[in-house]
């Protein structure tokens, strides 16, 4: 089961990444047609964590974090490392030492479909991690995986160089070639929502703002003035 | 699968709701004879969230939040919206725009056996939500459910107008007609606990305060001065 | 199903406990040869919780916290109570009243393979608890278990008097007779990590610091300059 | 936490129960407007298990099967016992001895939101059980619950005397007063499906039989003759 | 959220599919370098289920099986339908009527990251299904998805026309262009295993057949003649 | 993380093992005072699987089955191999080739807190396995663990040479030195149950056979002749 590590990958443009970084994950997911969202088991290790960058992808073996060391060398400033494992595993594959290395190399964060440890230290460092588990369980360095190949992480297919955005709501992947288009759609969406927000705050109803009353009636919703008597 | 929305429902009295709001969920659950507690999968989206109010009930479809817009119109100041879904689902059915609308209409919070999104925004707004998942996953508005009908949410049967109280420990439902009785029982319980707390803090043992030593002996507990030698 | 409660147990020495208390759970787990770690379902009830002490062990019955009252009497200053249940259960077996009693008796914290309640109060008290659930669900006092007998908690065998250390990363058990040895190994490990941390922060790679490049090549890792063309 | 046991309850009529017993759970659930289905964690202990009868309801305590003995006396021929527990629990509350007693009293089966044991013996006896776990774990008889009161089991509110139907697909509850109406709707549904089945078996498409093509086009489905070129 | 349905897709060759169909999933997964295996939550609805064919892919919405009707038309003899849903969902999206249609159109089976119903009927028909849940829960036909686009199902990226093989051990995906190569590797593997099996059955040890003793010693394994005395 | 393999271990006597083998797991668990039962996630790979023997214990690494080959050499006729992994893992660590080897060496079965594959083949061979997962996922042979040391498997502490009994209801461990005593207690229990079974089959109630009526009344159970009117 030998693996490969790819040194140079095409990355989404820095301007597009910065444009995307202004939006939350929920907005980006909607702007992209409700696609690209990782499963909700992926949670930030501290409240308020947020990051956006280009993906360096990693696939490893359960209980083995060797490939994260390989990834550290291939990271460029602005990257987010995204790792999956060949089988469900929650071991603490990443901690404060690797975070020190990742930060020194310019990584903005880590998304890992496995476990994370040293979460107290990482919180103090404000190094953001999204993982499916927190565990002090250490790992071996025995079996080779791959870096910068296409992977599936938490239910989403991701290519090296795609954009990864993450916040309190989860993690979304924007394909490299769609970055500009999705940033534009997100901006349009957010602009429209400002007006909606103002009207909702004033007490107007979504039923009226979105014109839902007819569709509800047609779909069979009946209003009653009082509860029906129980049978 | 047409549905109904009931405009006017009998609600627990405001004075009873305020009386219940002074107690934590654990106390109310005990005061009510250890009933009415939702399953512990229902968690607040931020630490310290707490609310108490009268239930506007909603049942919807997985991946579809249409009925929350219908509920927004039927909310009255002091209500808490309680939503379940016809099958297990963790989609982000509620976010900051709906929270803006709910707050404008007087809702005190949301209890939803599904997912929530925009949790960073909702935390800044201090709009309390209890959900079984956090997910940026958006929903459609395609299938009709019902509002203000009896539902089962997270294992508890609830009628519109019942009292819902929620805090860091979970969510409890107090039937409308029992509100006054449970508030009184909670007050009595809390008063008794103050004296117990004082004695425990002084180093007295529950074994003595509650008089448990005889019952333990009768139930077969044996004290040994030293560990038995291993077999 | 009668039980026993052992009054006097051999405990790890106070100096060893204090030596161990200086290290995080991840470090102790590594220093001990990657053993003794409880399953990651055991989570602190508030961020930043940490404690280290000698174990008073408890085994009880699902939905029944009677034995925690028995344990309160057997606690000595510096102890951590560790409880398991004879079957998976998430009921709120421990709350603010028992914490008041435990603190008055000198307990430093609780590790419980079941549920905890009053987490708001416990956070304000800064009484640290690690549990597999948070639930307001109250418990009965009807069936006898045992205190200060060997138990298995969250996958780890633990004897009364062993050292228990817990923080944001989880819970680790250090056998009583290994306490001094593990403290020394942890100190050695931490010392070595300081130098590694400094070098990683300066941008050196783990690949070079740990000398991994040859082993990776031998294990079959191949570097490519560009992504392979897709098949 | 004292409880009640109700000796006499109104039951759905025997003719209606027999009419409902001719249909599978999926058909009854549809005929009832897609309501009344227990959560899919409720599984039969052997393939091909099926039963239909009137509910004797039980609520007990985790790890405690005392109330099943109380229920045994209140069972009448044609009943199905439906038990829930006040907190999630998978203990083996029911085994071959209780099944012998239940069968002698006329019970047709058991639905239990907890665990079951002796599944080899129960399979040989062909005594059908639906449970959320299989476990040899024994239970105590220490705390009182109730029999023949309204309960929530696996997400569904059920009253004593309602009809319970169960097969390989799960468990559905039909309220007592709706039994005749749902049986009629199920018969109508099944009749219609026979013709649909014949046409589908002949190679006709659901798209044509149900006239879906226009609605799909209106909803935005686009047919392509070939895969789009990858971006 | 409009979707697309692709009528014509390139499929793996029939001879390659038949060659692959001779091997079990575990062998194919190994022969392919331990890749392509779906998560183990995907289970057959009856013991002994097995199938192998070319994938018609489907992505739908939670609680909505509309796109399976669209897929039925695009199936060709020898296909296996592979469906995922945009969020975790266990509803019974597929039952005996759709199976009748699928079989009439030539489909060999279904792999669905959601629920299945009518499992008694499907077992009698011997129509094999792999799903993550069994549930009688019915679905709506309200929201459009896509057919024959690349999807991720149970953690594996799959393109229309890839080979899908499934048996009691799970589901594996073989990319269309690797079908011949993997079939050859599987045949070579199985041939080698025959000799190994014969030697193991005769009592020889894997330690000797695979020559593991040196590697174990180098990795630090120590043999003791007796258990060490307990510390 | 070097390991040890112990060649010679004290084993429970063959006569005691055969005496225990006559009873089901539920009976043995009760006879032993309701202790020693593994968590119910441990399920047999086929219905009707049963075995009883002396434990050869194994601890390995997630995704790595190397130590099962070491165990094969240390197995003696009448043993059952019991393996755990240092972190939760469901990989298919055991299949038909290892079963062929195990059977040739005299092993009666396998209990593994991880995954199993080739379940179709194993069923045909009638080689019984209890595991927490079924998965075709292959494993590496890279990291050393230990054989015949004390382990915790599925929540139970087990020493090499203890008795392991397993059937459809789960897996129970009987400590080596308690084997004779537990066999005697199980025989006594089963004898008593025969008379109880006869009486229950004749329609007598457990309430009377076990004399529960007084205790129920004292515990607060109230009988009502009719349902209370709803509040």
Tab-separated table of N, CA, C and O in Angstrom, chain D residues 160-226:
chain	number	residue	atom	x	y	z
D	160	UNK	N	-53.207	2.876	26.146
D	160	UNK	CA	-53.625	1.482	26.338
D	160	UNK	C	-54.834	1.184	25.442
D	160	UNK	O	-55.720	2.037	25.309
D	161	UNK	N	-54.833	0.032	24.820
D	161	UNK	CA	-55.942	-0.347	23.970
D	161	UNK	C	-55.792	0.045	22.521
D	161	UNK	O	-56.577	-0.399	21.673
D	162	UNK	N	-54.796	0.894	22.198
D	162	UNK	CA	-54.509	1.177	20.789
D	162	UNK	C	-54.054	-0.108	20.098
D	162	UNK	O	-53.655	-1.079	20.750
D	163	UNK	N	-54.048	-0.101	18.770
D	163	UNK	CA	-53.557	-1.265	18.036
D	163	UNK	C	-52.070	-1.089	17.732
D	163	UNK	O	-51.632	-0.003	17.349
D	164	UNK	N	-51.326	-2.162	17.926
D	164	UNK	CA	-49.909	-2.178	17.593
D	164	UNK	C	-49.682	-3.255	16.553
D	164	UNK	O	-50.079	-4.404	16.762
D	165	UNK	N	-49.047	-2.877	15.440
D	165	UNK	CA	-48.697	-3.860	14.410
D	165	UNK	C	-47.200	-3.797	14.192
D	165	UNK	O	-46.619	-2.713	14.174
D	166	UNK	N	-46.579	-4.964	14.026
D	166	UNK	CA	-45.124	-5.003	13.895
D	166	UNK	C	-44.720	-6.102	12.940
D	166	UNK	O	-45.332	-7.171	12.909
D	167	UNK	N	-43.696	-5.827	12.137
D	167	UNK	CA	-43.128	-6.861	11.276
D	167	UNK	C	-41.666	-6.518	11.005
D	167	UNK	O	-41.058	-5.743	11.751
D	168	UNK	N	-41.072	-7.097	9.950
D	168	UNK	CA	-39.654	-6.853	9.653
D	168	UNK	C	-39.328	-5.378	9.441
D	168	UNK	O	-38.167	-4.977	9.549
D	169	UNK	N	-40.324	-4.590	9.060
D	169	UNK	CA	-40.069	-3.180	8.748
D	169	UNK	C	-40.157	-2.272	9.965
D	169	UNK	O	-39.808	-1.089	9.866
D	170	UNK	N	-40.659	-2.760	11.097
D	170	UNK	CA	-40.752	-1.923	12.281
D	170	UNK	C	-42.085	-2.053	12.986
D	170	UNK	O	-42.756	-3.082	12.863
D	171	UNK	N	-42.465	-1.012	13.704
D	171	UNK	CA	-43.648	-1.051	14.565
D	171	UNK	C	-44.480	0.196	14.326
D	171	UNK	O	-43.960	1.312	14.317
D	172	UNK	N	-45.779	0.018	14.137
D	172	UNK	CA	-46.677	1.162	13.939
D	172	UNK	C	-47.828	1.086	14.936
D	172	UNK	O	-48.271	-0.009	15.293
D	173	UNK	N	-48.274	2.251	15.396
D	173	UNK	CA	-49.377	2.343	16.346
D	173	UNK	C	-50.577	2.969	15.645
D	173	UNK	O	-50.446	4.025	15.019
D	174	UNK	N	-51.732	2.303	15.779
D	174	UNK	CA	-52.971	2.856	15.229
D	174	UNK	C	-53.893	3.166	16.400
D	174	UNK	O	-54.291	2.265	17.155
D	175	UNK	N	-54.260	4.463	16.585
D	175	UNK	CA	-55.130	4.800	17.716
D	175	UNK	C	-56.417	3.984	17.679
D	175	UNK	O	-56.984	3.725	16.599
D	176	UNK	N	-56.871	3.618	18.857
D	176	UNK	CA	-58.030	2.742	19.005
D	176	UNK	C	-59.216	3.189	18.154
D	176	UNK	O	-59.836	2.380	17.451
D	177	UNK	N	-59.518	4.486	18.179
D	177	UNK	CA	-60.729	4.952	17.513
D	177	UNK	C	-60.552	5.097	16.012
D	177	UNK	O	-61.500	5.364	15.291
D	178	UNK	N	-59.298	4.935	15.540
D	178	UNK	CA	-59.079	5.029	14.100
D	178	UNK	C	-58.893	3.645	13.459
D	178	UNK	O	-58.632	3.548	12.248
D	179	UNK	N	-59.042	2.589	14.236
D	179	UNK	CA	-58.697	1.257	13.738
D	179	UNK	C	-59.501	0.877	12.487
D	179	UNK	O	-58.932	0.444	11.471
D	180	UNK	N	-60.797	1.079	12.537
D	180	UNK	CA	-61.636	0.665	11.401
D	180	UNK	C	-61.288	1.498	10.165
D	180	UNK	O	-61.146	0.967	9.052
D	181	UNK	N	-61.142	2.787	10.373
D	181	UNK	CA	-60.848	3.688	9.244
D	181	UNK	C	-59.507	3.347	8.586
D	181	UNK	O	-59.396	3.329	7.357
D	182	UNK	N	-58.496	3.047	9.411
D	182	UNK	CA	-57.185	2.742	8.835
D	182	UNK	C	-57.200	1.394	8.129
D	182	UNK	O	-56.581	1.224	7.068
D	183	UNK	N	-57.943	0.444	8.673
D	183	UNK	CA	-58.045	-0.859	8.002
D	183	UNK	C	-58.670	-0.692	6.618
D	183	UNK	O	-58.212	-1.292	5.630
D	184	UNK	N	-59.681	0.125	6.536
D	184	UNK	CA	-60.333	0.365	5.240
D	184	UNK	C	-59.379	1.058	4.277
D	184	UNK	O	-59.278	0.700	3.094
D	185	UNK	N	-58.657	2.066	4.771
D	185	UNK	CA	-57.716	2.782	3.905
D	185	UNK	C	-56.600	1.863	3.434
D	185	UNK	O	-56.141	1.946	2.284
D	186	UNK	N	-56.162	0.956	4.313
D	186	UNK	CA	-55.097	0.022	3.923
D	186	UNK	C	-55.598	-0.929	2.843
D	186	UNK	O	-54.873	-1.232	1.884
D	187	UNK	N	-56.824	-1.385	2.995
D	187	UNK	CA	-57.387	-2.291	1.989
D	187	UNK	C	-57.480	-1.595	0.637
D	187	UNK	O	-57.135	-2.162	-0.413
D	188	UNK	N	-57.920	-0.337	0.665
D	188	UNK	CA	-58.028	0.418	-0.588
D	188	UNK	C	-56.653	0.608	-1.218
D	188	UNK	O	-56.466	0.468	-2.434
D	189	UNK	N	-55.686	0.926	-0.375
D	189	UNK	CA	-54.332	1.146	-0.873
D	189	UNK	C	-53.772	-0.130	-1.509
D	189	UNK	O	-53.191	-0.099	-2.584
D	190	UNK	N	-53.983	-1.247	-0.808
D	190	UNK	CA	-53.412	-2.497	-1.307
D	190	UNK	C	-54.052	-2.901	-2.637
D	190	UNK	O	-53.384	-3.397	-3.540
D	191	UNK	N	-55.341	-2.641	-2.742
D	191	UNK	CA	-56.028	-2.970	-3.986
D	191	UNK	C	-55.432	-2.179	-5.148
D	191	UNK	O	-55.171	-2.727	-6.230
D	192	UNK	N	-55.230	-0.907	-4.926
D	192	UNK	CA	-54.668	-0.052	-5.968
D	192	UNK	C	-53.254	-0.491	-6.328
D	192	UNK	O	-52.855	-0.458	-7.495
D	193	UNK	N	-52.506	-0.931	-5.323
D	193	UNK	CA	-51.117	-1.319	-5.583
D	193	UNK	C	-51.020	-2.587	-6.431
D	193	UNK	O	-50.037	-2.787	-7.133
D	194	UNK	N	-52.045	-3.448	-6.339
D	194	UNK	CA	-51.984	-4.676	-7.140
D	194	UNK	C	-51.900	-4.369	-8.622
D	194	UNK	O	-51.119	-4.968	-9.357
D	195	UNK	N	-52.708	-3.423	-9.053
D	195	UNK	CA	-52.700	-3.030	-10.461
D	195	UNK	C	-51.372	-2.361	-10.821
D	195	UNK	O	-50.786	-2.636	-11.868
D	196	UNK	N	-50.892	-1.484	-9.918
D	196	UNK	CA	-49.603	-0.823	-10.163
D	196	UNK	C	-48.489	-1.857	-10.276
D	196	UNK	O	-47.624	-1.775	-11.151
D	197	UNK	N	-48.508	-2.846	-9.386
D	197	UNK	CA	-47.477	-3.884	-9.387
D	197	UNK	C	-47.466	-4.640	-10.720
D	197	UNK	O	-46.406	-4.903	-11.285
D	198	UNK	N	-48.661	-4.959	-11.197
D	198	UNK	CA	-48.773	-5.686	-12.464
D	198	UNK	C	-48.150	-4.875	-13.605
D	198	UNK	O	-47.393	-5.406	-14.426
D	199	UNK	N	-48.436	-3.570	-13.625
D	199	UNK	CA	-47.921	-2.728	-14.704
D	199	UNK	C	-46.410	-2.549	-14.594
D	199	UNK	O	-45.697	-2.597	-15.605
D	200	UNK	N	-45.918	-2.374	-13.344
D	200	UNK	CA	-44.469	-2.224	-13.161
D	200	UNK	C	-43.750	-3.511	-13.574
D	200	UNK	O	-42.694	-3.466	-14.212
D	201	UNK	N	-44.332	-4.659	-13.203
D	201	UNK	CA	-43.708	-5.939	-13.546
D	201	UNK	C	-43.644	-6.124	-15.059
D	201	UNK	O	-42.753	-6.812	-15.585
D	202	UNK	N	-44.595	-5.477	-15.768
D	202	UNK	CA	-44.608	-5.574	-17.227
D	202	UNK	C	-43.644	-4.576	-17.864
D	202	UNK	O	-43.535	-4.513	-19.094
D	203	UNK	N	-42.963	-3.786	-17.060
D	203	UNK	CA	-41.950	-2.902	-17.606
D	203	UNK	C	-42.385	-1.449	-17.746
D	203	UNK	O	-41.597	-0.583	-18.116
D	204	UNK	N	-43.659	-1.157	-17.448
D	204	UNK	CA	-44.080	0.248	-17.450
D	204	UNK	C	-43.327	0.993	-16.351
D	204	UNK	O	-42.889	0.402	-15.366
D	205	UNK	N	-43.219	2.299	-16.513
D	205	UNK	CA	-42.468	3.095	-15.555
D	205	UNK	C	-43.374	3.848	-14.591
D	205	UNK	O	-44.455	4.312	-14.990
D	206	UNK	N	-42.925	3.982	-13.357
D	206	UNK	CA	-43.634	4.821	-12.400
D	206	UNK	C	-43.810	6.239	-12.936
D	206	UNK	O	-44.836	6.884	-12.695
D	207	UNK	N	-42.822	6.725	-13.669
D	207	UNK	CA	-42.911	8.068	-14.271
D	207	UNK	C	-44.202	8.227	-15.068
D	207	UNK	O	-44.821	9.302	-15.052
D	208	UNK	N	-44.618	7.146	-15.764
D	208	UNK	CA	-45.826	7.217	-16.587
D	208	UNK	C	-47.069	6.841	-15.795
D	208	UNK	O	-48.108	7.484	-15.892
D	209	UNK	N	-46.964	5.774	-14.991
D	209	UNK	CA	-48.126	5.323	-14.222
D	209	UNK	C	-48.600	6.434	-13.284
D	209	UNK	O	-49.805	6.689	-13.157
D	210	UNK	N	-47.647	7.087	-12.620
D	210	UNK	CA	-48.024	8.154	-11.683
D	210	UNK	C	-48.048	9.536	-12.349
D	210	UNK	O	-48.296	10.538	-11.682
D	211	UNK	N	-47.744	9.620	-13.648
D	211	UNK	CA	-47.797	10.909	-14.350
D	211	UNK	C	-46.835	11.941	-13.793
D	211	UNK	O	-47.215	13.092	-13.551
D	212	UNK	N	-45.586	11.554	-13.584
D	212	UNK	CA	-44.634	12.444	-12.927
D	212	UNK	C	-43.844	13.343	-13.871
D	212	UNK	O	-43.134	14.234	-13.415
D	213	UNK	N	-43.908	13.106	-15.160
D	213	UNK	CA	-42.965	13.780	-16.062
D	213	UNK	C	-43.132	15.301	-16.056
D	213	UNK	O	-42.151	16.057	-16.045
D	214	UNK	N	-44.352	15.764	-16.050
D	214	UNK	CA	-44.564	17.217	-16.064
D	214	UNK	C	-44.066	17.866	-14.781
D	214	UNK	O	-43.389	18.902	-14.810
D	215	UNK	N	-44.405	17.234	-13.681
D	215	UNK	CA	-43.998	17.810	-12.386
D	215	UNK	C	-42.477	17.862	-12.268
D	215	UNK	O	-41.909	18.833	-11.751
D	216	UNK	N	-41.800	16.832	-12.774
D	216	UNK	CA	-40.340	16.826	-12.731
D	216	UNK	C	-39.775	17.964	-13.572
D	216	UNK	O	-38.822	18.651	-13.150
D	217	UNK	N	-40.333	18.156	-14.748
D	217	UNK	CA	-39.837	19.233	-15.604
D	217	UNK	C	-40.078	20.590	-14.951
D	217	UNK	O	-39.194	21.457	-14.924
D	218	UNK	N	-41.276	20.749	-14.381
D	218	UNK	CA	-41.605	22.013	-13.723
D	218	UNK	C	-40.681	22.263	-12.520
D	218	UNK	O	-40.286	23.383	-12.230
D	219	UNK	N	-40.298	21.178	-11.843
D	219	UNK	CA	-39.420	21.311	-10.684
D	219	UNK	C	-37.963	21.513	-11.093
D	219	UNK	O	-37.094	21.702	-10.248
D	220	UNK	N	-37.703	21.454	-12.415
D	220	UNK	CA	-36.367	21.846	-12.861
D	220	UNK	C	-35.463	20.712	-13.295
D	220	UNK	O	-34.275	20.941	-13.552
D	221	UNK	N	-36.005	19.489	-13.419
D	221	UNK	CA	-35.128	18.393	-13.846
D	221	UNK	C	-34.827	18.513	-15.335
D	221	UNK	O	-35.729	18.642	-16.155
D	222	UNK	N	-33.555	18.448	-15.684
D	222	UNK	CA	-33.125	18.535	-17.073
D	222	UNK	C	-32.508	17.208	-17.491
D	222	UNK	O	-31.672	16.659	-16.779
D	223	UNK	N	-32.919	16.697	-18.626
D	223	UNK	CA	-32.301	15.487	-19.146
D	223	UNK	C	-31.152	15.845	-20.086
D	223	UNK	O	-31.279	16.738	-20.915
D	224	UNK	N	-30.047	15.147	-19.919
D	224	UNK	CA	-28.908	15.306	-20.823
D	224	UNK	C	-28.688	13.970	-21.511
D	224	UNK	O	-28.837	12.907	-20.904
D	225	UNK	N	-28.301	14.003	-22.771
D	225	UNK	CA	-28.045	12.732	-23.451
D	225	UNK	C	-26.702	12.145	-23.057
D	225	UNK	O	-26.542	10.922	-23.035
D	226	UNK	N	-25.754	13.017	-22.719
D	226	UNK	CA	-24.415	12.548	-22.354
D	226	UNK	C	-23.965	13.283	-21.099
D	226	UNK	O	-24.451	14.378	-20.815
